[in-house]
Every structure is written in C-alpha cells, then in structure tokens.
PDB file of C-alpha atoms in Angstrom:
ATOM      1  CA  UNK M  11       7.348 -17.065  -7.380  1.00  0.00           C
ATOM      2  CA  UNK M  12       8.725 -20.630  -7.762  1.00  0.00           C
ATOM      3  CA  UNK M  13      10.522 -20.210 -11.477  1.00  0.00           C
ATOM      4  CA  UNK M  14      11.704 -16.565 -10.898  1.00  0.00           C
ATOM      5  CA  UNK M  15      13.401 -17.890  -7.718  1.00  0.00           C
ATOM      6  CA  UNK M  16      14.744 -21.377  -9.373  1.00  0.00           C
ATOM      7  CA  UNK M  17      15.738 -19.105 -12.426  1.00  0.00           C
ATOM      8  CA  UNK M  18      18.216 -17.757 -10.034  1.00  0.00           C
ATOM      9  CA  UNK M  19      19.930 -21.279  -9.867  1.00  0.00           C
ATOM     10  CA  UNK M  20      21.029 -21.093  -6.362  1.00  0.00           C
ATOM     11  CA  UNK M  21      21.163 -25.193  -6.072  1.00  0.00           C
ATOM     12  CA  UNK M  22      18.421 -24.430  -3.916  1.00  0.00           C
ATOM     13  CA  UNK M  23      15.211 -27.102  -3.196  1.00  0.00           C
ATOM     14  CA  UNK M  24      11.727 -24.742  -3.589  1.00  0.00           C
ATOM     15  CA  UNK M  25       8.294 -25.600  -3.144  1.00  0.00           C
ATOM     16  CA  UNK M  26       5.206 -23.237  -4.247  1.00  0.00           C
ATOM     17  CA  UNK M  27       1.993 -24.056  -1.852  1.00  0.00           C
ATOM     18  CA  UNK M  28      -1.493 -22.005  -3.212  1.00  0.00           C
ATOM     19  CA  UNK M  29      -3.029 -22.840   0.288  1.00  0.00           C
ATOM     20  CA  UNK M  30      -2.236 -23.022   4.215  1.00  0.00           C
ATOM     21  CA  UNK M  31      -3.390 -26.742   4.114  1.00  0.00           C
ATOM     22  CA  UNK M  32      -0.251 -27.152   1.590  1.00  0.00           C
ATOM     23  CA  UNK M  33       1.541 -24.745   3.877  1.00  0.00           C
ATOM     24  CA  UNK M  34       1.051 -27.196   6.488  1.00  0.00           C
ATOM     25  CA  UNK M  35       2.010 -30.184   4.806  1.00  0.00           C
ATOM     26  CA  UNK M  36       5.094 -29.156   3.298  1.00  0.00           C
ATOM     27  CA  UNK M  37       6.553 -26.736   6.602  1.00  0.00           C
ATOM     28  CA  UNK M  38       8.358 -30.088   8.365  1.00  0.00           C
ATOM     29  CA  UNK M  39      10.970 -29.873   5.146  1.00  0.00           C
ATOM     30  CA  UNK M  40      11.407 -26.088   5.336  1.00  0.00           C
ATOM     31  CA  UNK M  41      14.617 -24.343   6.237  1.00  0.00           C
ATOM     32  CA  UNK M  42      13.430 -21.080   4.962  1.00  0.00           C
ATOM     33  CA  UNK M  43       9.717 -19.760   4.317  1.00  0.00           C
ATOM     34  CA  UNK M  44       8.751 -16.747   1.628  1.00  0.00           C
ATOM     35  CA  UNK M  45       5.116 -15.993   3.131  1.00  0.00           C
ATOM     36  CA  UNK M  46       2.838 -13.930   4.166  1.00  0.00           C
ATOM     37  CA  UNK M  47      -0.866 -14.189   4.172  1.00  0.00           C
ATOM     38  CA  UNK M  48      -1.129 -17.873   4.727  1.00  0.00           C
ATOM     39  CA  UNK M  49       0.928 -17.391   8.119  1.00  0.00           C
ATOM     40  CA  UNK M  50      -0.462 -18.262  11.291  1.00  0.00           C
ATOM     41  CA  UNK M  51       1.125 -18.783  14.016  1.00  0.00           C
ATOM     42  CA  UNK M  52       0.204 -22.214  15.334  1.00  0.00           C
ATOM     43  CA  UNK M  53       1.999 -23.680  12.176  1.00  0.00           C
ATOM     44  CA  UNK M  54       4.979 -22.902  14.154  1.00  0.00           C
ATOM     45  CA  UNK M  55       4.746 -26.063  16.331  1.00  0.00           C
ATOM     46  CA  UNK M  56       5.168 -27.614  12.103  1.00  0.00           C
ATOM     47  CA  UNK M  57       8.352 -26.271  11.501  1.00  0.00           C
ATOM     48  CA  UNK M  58      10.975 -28.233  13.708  1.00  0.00           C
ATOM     49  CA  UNK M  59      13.949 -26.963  10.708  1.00  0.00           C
ATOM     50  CA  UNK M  60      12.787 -23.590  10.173  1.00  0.00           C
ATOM     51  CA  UNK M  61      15.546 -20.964  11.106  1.00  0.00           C
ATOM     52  CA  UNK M  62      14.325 -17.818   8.570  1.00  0.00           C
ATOM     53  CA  UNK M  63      10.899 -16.806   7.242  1.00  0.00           C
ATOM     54  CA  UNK M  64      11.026 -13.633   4.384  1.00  0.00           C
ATOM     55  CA  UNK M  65       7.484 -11.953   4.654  1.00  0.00           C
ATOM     56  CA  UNK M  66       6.825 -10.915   1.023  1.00  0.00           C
ATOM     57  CA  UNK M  67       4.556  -7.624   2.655  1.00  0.00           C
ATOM     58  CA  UNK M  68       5.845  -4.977   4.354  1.00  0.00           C
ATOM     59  CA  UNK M  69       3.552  -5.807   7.531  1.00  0.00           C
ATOM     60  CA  UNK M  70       4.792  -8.691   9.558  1.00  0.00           C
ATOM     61  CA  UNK M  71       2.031  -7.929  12.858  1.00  0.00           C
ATOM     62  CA  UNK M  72       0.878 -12.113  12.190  1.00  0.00           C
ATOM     63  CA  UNK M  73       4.164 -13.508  13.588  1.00  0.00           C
ATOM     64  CA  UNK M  74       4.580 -14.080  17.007  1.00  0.00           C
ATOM     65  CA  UNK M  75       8.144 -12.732  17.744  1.00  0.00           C
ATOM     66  CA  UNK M  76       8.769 -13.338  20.990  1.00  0.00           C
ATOM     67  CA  UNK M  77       7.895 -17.387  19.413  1.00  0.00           C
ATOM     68  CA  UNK M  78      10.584 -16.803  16.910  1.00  0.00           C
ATOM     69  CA  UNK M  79      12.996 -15.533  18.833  1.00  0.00           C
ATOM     70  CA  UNK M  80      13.128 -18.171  21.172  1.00  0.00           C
ATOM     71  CA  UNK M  81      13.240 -21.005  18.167  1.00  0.00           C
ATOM     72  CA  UNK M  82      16.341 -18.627  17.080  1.00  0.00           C
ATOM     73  CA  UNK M  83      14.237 -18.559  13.802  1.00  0.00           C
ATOM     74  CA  UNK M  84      14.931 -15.049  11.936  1.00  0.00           C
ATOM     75  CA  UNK M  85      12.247 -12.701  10.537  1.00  0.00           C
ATOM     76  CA  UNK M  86      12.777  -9.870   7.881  1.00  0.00           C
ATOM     77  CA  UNK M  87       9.718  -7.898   6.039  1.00  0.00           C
ATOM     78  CA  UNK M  88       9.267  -7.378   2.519  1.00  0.00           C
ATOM     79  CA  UNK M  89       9.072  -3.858   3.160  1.00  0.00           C
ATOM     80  CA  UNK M  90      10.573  -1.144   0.010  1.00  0.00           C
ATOM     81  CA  UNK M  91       9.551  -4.268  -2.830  1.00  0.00           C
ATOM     82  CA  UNK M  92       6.229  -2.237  -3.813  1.00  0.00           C
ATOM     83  CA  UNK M  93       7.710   1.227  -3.408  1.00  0.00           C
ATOM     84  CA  UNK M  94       7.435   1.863  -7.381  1.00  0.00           C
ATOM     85  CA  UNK M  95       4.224   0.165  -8.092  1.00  0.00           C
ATOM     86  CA  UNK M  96       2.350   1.556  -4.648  1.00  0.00           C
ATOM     87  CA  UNK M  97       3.560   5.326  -5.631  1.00  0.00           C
ATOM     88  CA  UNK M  98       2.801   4.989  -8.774  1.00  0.00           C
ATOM     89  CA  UNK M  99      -0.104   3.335  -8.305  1.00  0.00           C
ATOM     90  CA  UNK M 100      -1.492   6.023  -5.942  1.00  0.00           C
ATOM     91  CA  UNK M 101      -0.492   8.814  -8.673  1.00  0.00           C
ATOM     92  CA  UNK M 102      -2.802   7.007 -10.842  1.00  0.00           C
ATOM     93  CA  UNK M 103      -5.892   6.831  -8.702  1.00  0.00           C
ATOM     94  CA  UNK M 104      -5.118  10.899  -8.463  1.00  0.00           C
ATOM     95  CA  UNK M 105      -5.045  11.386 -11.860  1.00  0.00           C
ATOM     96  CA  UNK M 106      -8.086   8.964 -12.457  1.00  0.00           C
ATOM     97  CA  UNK M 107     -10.263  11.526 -10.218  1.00  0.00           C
ATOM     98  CA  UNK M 108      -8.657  14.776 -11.622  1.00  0.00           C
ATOM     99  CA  UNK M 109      -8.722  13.689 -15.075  1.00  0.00           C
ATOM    100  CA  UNK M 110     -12.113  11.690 -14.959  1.00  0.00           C
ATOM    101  CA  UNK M 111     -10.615   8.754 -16.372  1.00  0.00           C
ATOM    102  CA  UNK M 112     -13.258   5.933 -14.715  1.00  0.00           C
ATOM    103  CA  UNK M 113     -15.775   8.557 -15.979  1.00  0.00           C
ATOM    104  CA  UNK M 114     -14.289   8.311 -19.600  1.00  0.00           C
ATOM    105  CA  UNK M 115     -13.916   4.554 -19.173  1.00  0.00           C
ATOM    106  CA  UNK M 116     -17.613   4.159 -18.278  1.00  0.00           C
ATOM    107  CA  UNK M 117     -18.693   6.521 -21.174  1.00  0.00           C
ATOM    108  CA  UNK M 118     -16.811   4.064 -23.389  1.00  0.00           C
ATOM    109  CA  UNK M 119     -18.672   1.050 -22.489  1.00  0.00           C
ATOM    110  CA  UNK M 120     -21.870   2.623 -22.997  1.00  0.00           C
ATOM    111  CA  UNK M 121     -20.498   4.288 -26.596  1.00  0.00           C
ATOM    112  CA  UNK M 122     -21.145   7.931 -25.135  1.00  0.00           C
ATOM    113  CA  UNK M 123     -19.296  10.470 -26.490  1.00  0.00           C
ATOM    114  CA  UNK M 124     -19.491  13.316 -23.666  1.00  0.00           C
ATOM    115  CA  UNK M 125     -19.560  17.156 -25.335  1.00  0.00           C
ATOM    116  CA  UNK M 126     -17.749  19.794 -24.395  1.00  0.00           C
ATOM    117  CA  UNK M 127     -18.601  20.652 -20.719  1.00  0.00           C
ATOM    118  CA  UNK M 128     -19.852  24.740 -20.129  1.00  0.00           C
ATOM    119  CA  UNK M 129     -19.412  24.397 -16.419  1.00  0.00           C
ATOM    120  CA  UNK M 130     -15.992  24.822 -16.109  1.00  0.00           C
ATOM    121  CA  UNK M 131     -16.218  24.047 -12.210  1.00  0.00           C
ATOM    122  CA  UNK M 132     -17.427  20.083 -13.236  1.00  0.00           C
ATOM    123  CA  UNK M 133     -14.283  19.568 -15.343  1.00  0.00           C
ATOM    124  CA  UNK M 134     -10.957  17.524 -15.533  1.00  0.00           C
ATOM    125  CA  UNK M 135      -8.663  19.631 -13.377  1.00  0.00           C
ATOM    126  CA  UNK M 136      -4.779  20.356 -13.195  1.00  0.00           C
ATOM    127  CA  UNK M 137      -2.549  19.609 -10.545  1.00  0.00           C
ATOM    128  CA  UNK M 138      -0.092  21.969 -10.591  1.00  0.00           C
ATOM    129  CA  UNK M 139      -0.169  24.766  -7.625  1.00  0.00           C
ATOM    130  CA  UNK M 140      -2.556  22.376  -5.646  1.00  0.00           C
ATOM    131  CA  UNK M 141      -1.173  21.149  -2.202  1.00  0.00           C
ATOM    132  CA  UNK M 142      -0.969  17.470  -1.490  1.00  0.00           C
ATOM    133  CA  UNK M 143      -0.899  16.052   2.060  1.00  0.00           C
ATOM    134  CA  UNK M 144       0.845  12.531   2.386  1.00  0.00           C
ATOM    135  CA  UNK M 145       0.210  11.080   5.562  1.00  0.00           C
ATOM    136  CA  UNK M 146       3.429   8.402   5.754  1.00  0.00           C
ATOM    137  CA  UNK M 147       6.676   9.184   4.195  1.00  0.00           C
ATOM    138  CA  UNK M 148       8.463   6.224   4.115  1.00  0.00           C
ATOM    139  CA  UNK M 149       9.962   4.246   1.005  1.00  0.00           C
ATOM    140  CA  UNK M 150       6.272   4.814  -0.670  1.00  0.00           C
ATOM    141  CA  UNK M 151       5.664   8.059   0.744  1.00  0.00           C
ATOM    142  CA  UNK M 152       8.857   9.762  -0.105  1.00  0.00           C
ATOM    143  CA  UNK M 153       8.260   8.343  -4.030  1.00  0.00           C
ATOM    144  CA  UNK M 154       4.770   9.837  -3.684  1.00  0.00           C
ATOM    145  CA  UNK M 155       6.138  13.270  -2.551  1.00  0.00           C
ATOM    146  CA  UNK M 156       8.932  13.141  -5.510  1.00  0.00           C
ATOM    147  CA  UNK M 157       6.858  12.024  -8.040  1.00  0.00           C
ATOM    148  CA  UNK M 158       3.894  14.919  -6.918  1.00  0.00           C
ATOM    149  CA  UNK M 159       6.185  17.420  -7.373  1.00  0.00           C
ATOM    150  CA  UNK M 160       7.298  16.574 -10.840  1.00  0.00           C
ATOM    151  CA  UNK M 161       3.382  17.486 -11.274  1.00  0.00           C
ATOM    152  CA  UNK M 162       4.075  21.131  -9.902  1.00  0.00           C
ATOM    153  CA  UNK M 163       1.999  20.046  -6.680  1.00  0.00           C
ATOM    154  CA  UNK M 164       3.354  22.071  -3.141  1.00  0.00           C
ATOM    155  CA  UNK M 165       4.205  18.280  -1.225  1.00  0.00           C
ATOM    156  CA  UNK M 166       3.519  18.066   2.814  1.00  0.00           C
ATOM    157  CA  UNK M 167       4.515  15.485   4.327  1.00  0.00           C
ATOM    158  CA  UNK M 168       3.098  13.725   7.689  1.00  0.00           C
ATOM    159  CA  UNK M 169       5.265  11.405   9.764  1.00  0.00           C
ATOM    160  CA  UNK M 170       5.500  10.105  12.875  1.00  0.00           C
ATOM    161  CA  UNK M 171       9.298  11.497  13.433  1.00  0.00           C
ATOM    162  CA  UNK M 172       9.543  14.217  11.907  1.00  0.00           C
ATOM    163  CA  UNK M 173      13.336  14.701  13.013  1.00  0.00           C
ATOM    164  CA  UNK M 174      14.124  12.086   9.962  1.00  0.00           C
ATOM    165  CA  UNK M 175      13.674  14.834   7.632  1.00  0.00           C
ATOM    166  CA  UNK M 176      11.337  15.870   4.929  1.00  0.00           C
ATOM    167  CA  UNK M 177      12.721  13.951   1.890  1.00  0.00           C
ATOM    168  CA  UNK M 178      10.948  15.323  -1.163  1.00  0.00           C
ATOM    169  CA  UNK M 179       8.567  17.092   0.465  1.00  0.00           C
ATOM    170  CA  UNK M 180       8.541  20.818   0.596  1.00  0.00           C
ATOM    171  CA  UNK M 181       7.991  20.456   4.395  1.00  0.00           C
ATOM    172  CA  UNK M 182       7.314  17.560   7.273  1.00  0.00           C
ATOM    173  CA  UNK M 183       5.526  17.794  10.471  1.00  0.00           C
ATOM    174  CA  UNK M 184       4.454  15.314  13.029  1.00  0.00           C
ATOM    175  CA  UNK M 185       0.989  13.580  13.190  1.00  0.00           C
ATOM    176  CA  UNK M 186      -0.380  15.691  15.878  1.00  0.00           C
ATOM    177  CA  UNK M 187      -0.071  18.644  13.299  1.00  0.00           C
ATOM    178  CA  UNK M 188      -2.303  16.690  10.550  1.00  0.00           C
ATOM    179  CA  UNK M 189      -6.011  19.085  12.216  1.00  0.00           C
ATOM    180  CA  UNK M 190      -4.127  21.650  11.071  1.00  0.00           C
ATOM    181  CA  UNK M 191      -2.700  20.670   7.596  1.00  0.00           C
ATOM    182  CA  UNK M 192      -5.793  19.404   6.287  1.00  0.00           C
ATOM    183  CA  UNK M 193      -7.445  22.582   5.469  1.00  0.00           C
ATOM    184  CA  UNK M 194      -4.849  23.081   3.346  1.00  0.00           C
ATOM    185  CA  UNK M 195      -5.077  20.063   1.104  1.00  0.00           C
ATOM    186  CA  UNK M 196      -6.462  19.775  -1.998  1.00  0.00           C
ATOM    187  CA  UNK M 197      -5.267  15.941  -1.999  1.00  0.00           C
ATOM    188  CA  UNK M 198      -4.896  13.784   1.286  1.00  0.00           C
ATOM    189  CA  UNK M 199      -2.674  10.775   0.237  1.00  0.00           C
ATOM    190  CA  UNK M 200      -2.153   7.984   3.122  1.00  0.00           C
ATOM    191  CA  UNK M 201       0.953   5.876   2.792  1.00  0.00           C
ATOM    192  CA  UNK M 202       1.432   4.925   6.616  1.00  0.00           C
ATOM    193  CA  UNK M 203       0.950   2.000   8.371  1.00  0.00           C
ATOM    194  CA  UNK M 204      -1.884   0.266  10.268  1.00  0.00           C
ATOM    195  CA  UNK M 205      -1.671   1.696  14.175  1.00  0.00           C
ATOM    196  CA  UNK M 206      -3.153   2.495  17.099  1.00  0.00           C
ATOM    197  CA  UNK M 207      -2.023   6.196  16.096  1.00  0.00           C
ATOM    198  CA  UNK M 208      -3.162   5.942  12.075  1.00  0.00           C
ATOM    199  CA  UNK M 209      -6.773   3.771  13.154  1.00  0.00           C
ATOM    200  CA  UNK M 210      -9.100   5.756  11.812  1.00  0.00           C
ATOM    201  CA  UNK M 211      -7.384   8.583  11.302  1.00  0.00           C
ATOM    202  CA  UNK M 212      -9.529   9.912   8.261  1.00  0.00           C
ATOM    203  CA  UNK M 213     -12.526  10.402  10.294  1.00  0.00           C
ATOM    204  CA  UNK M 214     -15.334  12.239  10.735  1.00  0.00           C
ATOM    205  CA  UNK M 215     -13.374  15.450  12.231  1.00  0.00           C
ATOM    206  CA  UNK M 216     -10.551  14.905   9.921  1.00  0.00           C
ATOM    207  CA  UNK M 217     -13.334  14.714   6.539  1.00  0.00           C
ATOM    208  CA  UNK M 218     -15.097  17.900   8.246  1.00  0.00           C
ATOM    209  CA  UNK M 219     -11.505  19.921   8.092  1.00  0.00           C
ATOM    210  CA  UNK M 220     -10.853  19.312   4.339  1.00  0.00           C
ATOM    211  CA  UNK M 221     -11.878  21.023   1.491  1.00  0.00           C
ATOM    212  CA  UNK M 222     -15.367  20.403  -0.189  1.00  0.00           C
ATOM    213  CA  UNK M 223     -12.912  20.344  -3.611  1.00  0.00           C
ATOM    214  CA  UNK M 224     -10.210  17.902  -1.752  1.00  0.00           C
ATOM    215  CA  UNK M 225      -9.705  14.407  -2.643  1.00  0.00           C
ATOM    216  CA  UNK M 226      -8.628  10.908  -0.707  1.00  0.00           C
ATOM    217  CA  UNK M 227      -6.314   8.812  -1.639  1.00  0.00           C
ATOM    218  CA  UNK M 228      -5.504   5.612   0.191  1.00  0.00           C
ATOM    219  CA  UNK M 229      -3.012   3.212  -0.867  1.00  0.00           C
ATOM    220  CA  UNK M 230      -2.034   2.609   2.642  1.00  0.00           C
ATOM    221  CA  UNK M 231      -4.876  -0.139   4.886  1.00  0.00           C
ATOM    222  CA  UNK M 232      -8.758   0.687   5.055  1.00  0.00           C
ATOM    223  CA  UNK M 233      -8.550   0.843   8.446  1.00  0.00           C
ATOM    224  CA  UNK M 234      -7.377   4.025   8.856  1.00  0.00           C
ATOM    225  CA  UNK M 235     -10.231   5.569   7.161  1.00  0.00           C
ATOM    226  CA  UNK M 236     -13.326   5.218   9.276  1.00  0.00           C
ATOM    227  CA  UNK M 237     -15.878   3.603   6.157  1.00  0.00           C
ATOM    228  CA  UNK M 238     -19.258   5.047   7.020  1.00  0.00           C
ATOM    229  CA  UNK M 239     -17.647   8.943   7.732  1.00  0.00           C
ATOM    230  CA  UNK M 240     -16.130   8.737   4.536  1.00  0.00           C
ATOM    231  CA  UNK M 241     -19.379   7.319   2.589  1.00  0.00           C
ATOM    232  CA  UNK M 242     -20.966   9.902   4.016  1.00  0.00           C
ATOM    233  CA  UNK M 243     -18.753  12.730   3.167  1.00  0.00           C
ATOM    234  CA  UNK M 244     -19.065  11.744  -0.568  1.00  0.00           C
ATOM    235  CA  UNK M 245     -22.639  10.884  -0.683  1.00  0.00           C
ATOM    236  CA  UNK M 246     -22.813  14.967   0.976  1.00  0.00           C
ATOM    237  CA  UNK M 247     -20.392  16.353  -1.118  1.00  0.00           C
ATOM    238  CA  UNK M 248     -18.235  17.378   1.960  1.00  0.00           C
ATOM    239  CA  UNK M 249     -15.172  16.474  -0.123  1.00  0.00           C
ATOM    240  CA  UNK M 250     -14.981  15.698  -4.014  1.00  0.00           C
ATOM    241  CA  UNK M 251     -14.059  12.306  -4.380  1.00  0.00           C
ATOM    242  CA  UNK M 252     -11.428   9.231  -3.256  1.00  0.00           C
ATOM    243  CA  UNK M 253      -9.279   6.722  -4.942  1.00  0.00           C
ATOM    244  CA  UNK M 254      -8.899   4.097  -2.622  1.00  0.00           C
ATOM    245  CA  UNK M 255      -6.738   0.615  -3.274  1.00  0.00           C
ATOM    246  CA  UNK M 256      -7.828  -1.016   0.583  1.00  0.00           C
ATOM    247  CA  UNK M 257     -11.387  -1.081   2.131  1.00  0.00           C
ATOM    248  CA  UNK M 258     -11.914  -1.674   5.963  1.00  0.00           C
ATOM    249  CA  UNK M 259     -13.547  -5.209   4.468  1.00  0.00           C
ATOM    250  CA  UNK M 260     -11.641  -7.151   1.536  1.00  0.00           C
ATOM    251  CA  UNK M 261     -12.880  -8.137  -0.687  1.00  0.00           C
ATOM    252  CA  UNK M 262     -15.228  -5.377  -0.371  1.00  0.00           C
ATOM    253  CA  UNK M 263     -18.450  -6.305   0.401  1.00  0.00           C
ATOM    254  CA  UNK M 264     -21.107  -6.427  -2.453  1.00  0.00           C
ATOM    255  CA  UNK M 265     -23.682  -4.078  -0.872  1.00  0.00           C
ATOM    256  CA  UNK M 266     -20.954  -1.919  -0.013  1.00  0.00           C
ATOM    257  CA  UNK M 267     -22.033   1.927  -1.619  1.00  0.00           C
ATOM    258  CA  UNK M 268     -18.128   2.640  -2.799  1.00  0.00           C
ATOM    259  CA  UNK M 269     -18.898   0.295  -5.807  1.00  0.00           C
ATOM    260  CA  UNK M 270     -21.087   2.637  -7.077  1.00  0.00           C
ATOM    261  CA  UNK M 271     -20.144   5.939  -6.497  1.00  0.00           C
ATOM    262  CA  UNK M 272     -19.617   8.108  -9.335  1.00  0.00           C
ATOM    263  CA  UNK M 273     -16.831   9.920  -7.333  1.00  0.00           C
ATOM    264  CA  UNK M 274     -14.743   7.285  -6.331  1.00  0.00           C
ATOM    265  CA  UNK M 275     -11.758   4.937  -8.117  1.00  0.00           C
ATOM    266  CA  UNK M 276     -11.526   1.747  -6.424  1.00  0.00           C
ATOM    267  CA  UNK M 277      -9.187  -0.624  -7.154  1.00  0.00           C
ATOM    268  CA  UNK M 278      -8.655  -4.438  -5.231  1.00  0.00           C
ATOM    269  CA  UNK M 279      -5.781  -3.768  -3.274  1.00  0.00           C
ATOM    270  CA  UNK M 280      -3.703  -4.397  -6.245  1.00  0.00           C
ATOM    271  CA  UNK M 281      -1.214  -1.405  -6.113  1.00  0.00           C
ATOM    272  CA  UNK M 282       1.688  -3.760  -5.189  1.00  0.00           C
ATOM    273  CA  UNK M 283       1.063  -5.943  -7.512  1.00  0.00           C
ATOM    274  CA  UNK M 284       3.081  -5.576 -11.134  1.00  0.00           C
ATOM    275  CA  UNK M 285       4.781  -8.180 -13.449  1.00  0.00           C
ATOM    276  CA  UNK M 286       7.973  -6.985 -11.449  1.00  0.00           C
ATOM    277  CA  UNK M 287       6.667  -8.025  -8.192  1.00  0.00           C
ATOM    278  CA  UNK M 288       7.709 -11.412  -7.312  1.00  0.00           C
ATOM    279  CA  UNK M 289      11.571 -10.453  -8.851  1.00  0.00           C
ATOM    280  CA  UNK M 290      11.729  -7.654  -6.322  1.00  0.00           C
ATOM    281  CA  UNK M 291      10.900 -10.355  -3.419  1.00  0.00           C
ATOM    282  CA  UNK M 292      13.189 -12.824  -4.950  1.00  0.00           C
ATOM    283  CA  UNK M 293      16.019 -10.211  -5.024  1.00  0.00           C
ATOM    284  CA  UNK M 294      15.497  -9.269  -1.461  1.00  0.00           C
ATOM    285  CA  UNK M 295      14.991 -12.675  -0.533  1.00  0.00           C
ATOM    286  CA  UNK M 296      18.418 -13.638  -2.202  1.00  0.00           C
ATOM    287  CA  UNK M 297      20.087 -10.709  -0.194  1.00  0.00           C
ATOM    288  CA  UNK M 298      18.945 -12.202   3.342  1.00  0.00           C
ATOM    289  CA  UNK M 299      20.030 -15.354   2.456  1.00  0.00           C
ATOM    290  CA  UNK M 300      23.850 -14.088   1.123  1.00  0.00           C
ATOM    291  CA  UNK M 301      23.899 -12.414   4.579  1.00  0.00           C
ATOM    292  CA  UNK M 302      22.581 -15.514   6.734  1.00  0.00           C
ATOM    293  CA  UNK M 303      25.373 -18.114   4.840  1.00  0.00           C
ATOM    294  CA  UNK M 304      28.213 -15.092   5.614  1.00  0.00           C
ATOM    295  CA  UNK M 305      27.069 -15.153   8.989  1.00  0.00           C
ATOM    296  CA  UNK M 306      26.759 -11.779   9.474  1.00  0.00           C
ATOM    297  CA  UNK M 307      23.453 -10.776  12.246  1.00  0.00           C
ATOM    298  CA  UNK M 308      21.945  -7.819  10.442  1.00  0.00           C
ATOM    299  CA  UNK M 309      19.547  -8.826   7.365  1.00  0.00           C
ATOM    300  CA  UNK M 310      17.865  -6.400   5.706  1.00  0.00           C
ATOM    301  CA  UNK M 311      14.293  -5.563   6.968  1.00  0.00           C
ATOM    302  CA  UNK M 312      15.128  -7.707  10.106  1.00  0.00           C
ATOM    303  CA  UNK M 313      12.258  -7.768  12.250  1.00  0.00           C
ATOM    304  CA  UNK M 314      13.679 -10.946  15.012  1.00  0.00           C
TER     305      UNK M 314
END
C-alpha cells in the first residue's frame, strides 16, 4: 500500500510494517494508522501521537472505542472499498457451481474430456427465472441483487431494517422472515455481517428449509454458517452445493471435508482482494484525511 499511497504525493511521511512486532516498533512516530488485522488493542498504550486510525476492512469489532474516544483518537472503517470485487466475486462462485466450472477445471488437469451428459438433471444449469435470497443488502448486497438480476434471477433481499428500502431487489423483508423465504430459494447468498443475530444463521433448521436443488453462497464470515450442519447437508444431498470465500477456521483446516467436496467452490477469503484494492483504501483514506485538515467532525465511515 506504501507506493500507491506515496504515488499520491501528499508530502506525507509513510511506513509499510508486514508484522505487529514492526507495528509496535514504528506506532510511537504515528499520527495516522491504515490497519487492520495486526490491531490489538494493548498497542494503544504505543501510540502517545496517534489521533486517526483508517481500518482497511469493513469490520472494526478489534478496537476498543470507548479507549479511542477518550485519547480523542478518530476511527473510520474501510467499509464500500470491496463492494465490486466481493459482488462480483460472489457471482462467480454462483456461476462456478451452476456452470461446473471447478468440475471443468479439474477435468483439465487430469486431460479428461467429459462427453455429452444424457441426464439432463446432472447438468450445467441457467439462472434465469431462479430466485436468489441475499441475506445483507448493504454496499455488497445491493451490487449482488443488481448484478443477479441482469442474470434474469427474481432478487430477495434480507436485512435487518427493512424500512431502508429494497434497492435492487424485487422485494426486502426483515431477518425474522428469512424461515419463510428459504423455501423459496434456489440460491442463498450471505453478504451481512458477523452478529449475535447472523451467528449461525445457516443452520441446521435453516439447511432443512431449502431446496435439495438450492445452493450457498457465502462471501460474508464463516461464522454465520454453522460448519458441521452444512458438511452434513452436502455430504446428504439436502442441498446441491456451496461456494464459500470464509470458513468458521482460516486458513481452513487441512482435515477439514470442504477441501474435497465435489460440490463445493472454495476460495481463501480472497473476494476483496483485486489489483484495485489497495487504490480504493488509499482513496478513502485520502478523503478522511481532506476532512480531518478542514476540520470538519464527520469522516466518512466514522466509527469514534
């Protein structure tokens, strides 16, 4: 992130750290920190000069804010960066499963060439007229929803407020209604945050109430698919298959069964990541910072 954000030639002092032992070390010079991961919350008591930290992630739970508040240092997530690559990301795991590409990929590497297939039922499928459930329509969400629909797909969206409107979804309810919805679904998409409302959501009753022909797809945090239910669902051909970008365990672990399930796309929590990734954080970045020398008290994303 270093030369995209000197490239901007903002007269500007950076410093790149690869590890929270750097972190440490360099925090006593730091005005401003771009971070996420490395972040704990002890390193606070390092940071006599720090007055505003930009989380590159969307998810900011690791900072203490009450901490912050009082050391009048400022917070603001990363959140709306990723909203291309996640979307489009999670479109791609979709059309993976519907179009068999890890299949194809796999009959590659072995030099297979796969005849014609008389069962039409075990084909590549189409996803026009299908209905896709998107559990979260935020910034990632919303793209999901517009970006379904340009497939032909009927788009319902789940959110906790539904009051804010359906966006491009064909229709929005609240979270309680997602029992009912699921039925319904020929693809479940989660874009929503890590809760206490979204833990686990995609459990064993939630698996039981979908469609033996529906698949997953979650770009959103493992832990709001309960592991084992799911494993099991697949291995019993209660639903058809998953594309999932997060695990409840990353990196997942190597005796985990996902890795080699013939019915599931996994991918290493690498939907945010593009070549256009650390520009987006730089440009949001550089907005907070405009905003903190004009002295204005709203930054965008604020969290403290």
């Amino acid at each position: 992130m270093k030369p995209v954000f000197d490239a901007r030639g903002l007269g500007i002092t950076s410093r790149q750290v690869t590890t929270r032992e750097a972190l440490a070390e360099a925090l006593p010079e730091a005005d401003v920190l771009v971070a996420s991961g490395f972040w704990k919350n002890e390193l606070l008591a390092l940071a006599p000069r720090l007055r505003f930290i930009q989380s590159v992630s969307s998810g900011t739970n690791q900072y203490d804010r009450d901490a912050l508040a009082a050391r009048g240092i400022r917070l603001a997530s990363g959140q709306g960066v990723n909203v291309n690559a996640v979307s489009e990301h999670a479109l791609g795991l979709l059309l993976s499963l519907t179009r068999q590409l890890a299949l194809a990929r796999d009959n590659q590497t072995r030099g297979y060439w796969r005849p014609e297939i008389p069962d039409a039922a075990i084909r590549e499928d189409e996803l026009p007229g299908k209905t896709m459930v998107i559990v979260g329509t935020g910034g990632i969400g919303d793209r999901i929803a517009r970006l379904a629909r340009a497939f032909d797909m009927r788009v319902i969206g789940v959110r906790r407020d539904p009051t804010k409107g359906a966006g491009h979804a064909d229709a929005v309810h609240g979270l309680a209604d997602l029992p009912q919805l699921l039925p319904e679904a020929d693809v479940v998409v989660l874009s929503c945050p890590l809760t206490e409302e979204t833990a686990g959501l995609i459990g064993p009753a939630a698996l039981a109430a979908m469609k033996p022909t529906a698949l997953l797809v979650n770009v959103a945090r493992g832990g709001c698919v309960d592991e084992p239910a799911l494993i099991a669902a697949l291995n019993e051909g209660r639903i058809a298959g998953a594309g999932l970008d997060v695990t409840a365990t990353e990196p997942l672990p190597a005796d985990s069964p996902l890795w080699s399930m013939k019915n599931v796309v996994l991918t290493s929590h690498a939907a945010g990541e593009t070549r256009r990734y650390e520009a987006n954080v730089v440009d949001l970045l550089v907005r907070n910072l405009d905003r903190l020398w004009a002295g204005e008290t709203a930054l965008v994303n604020q969290i403290v």
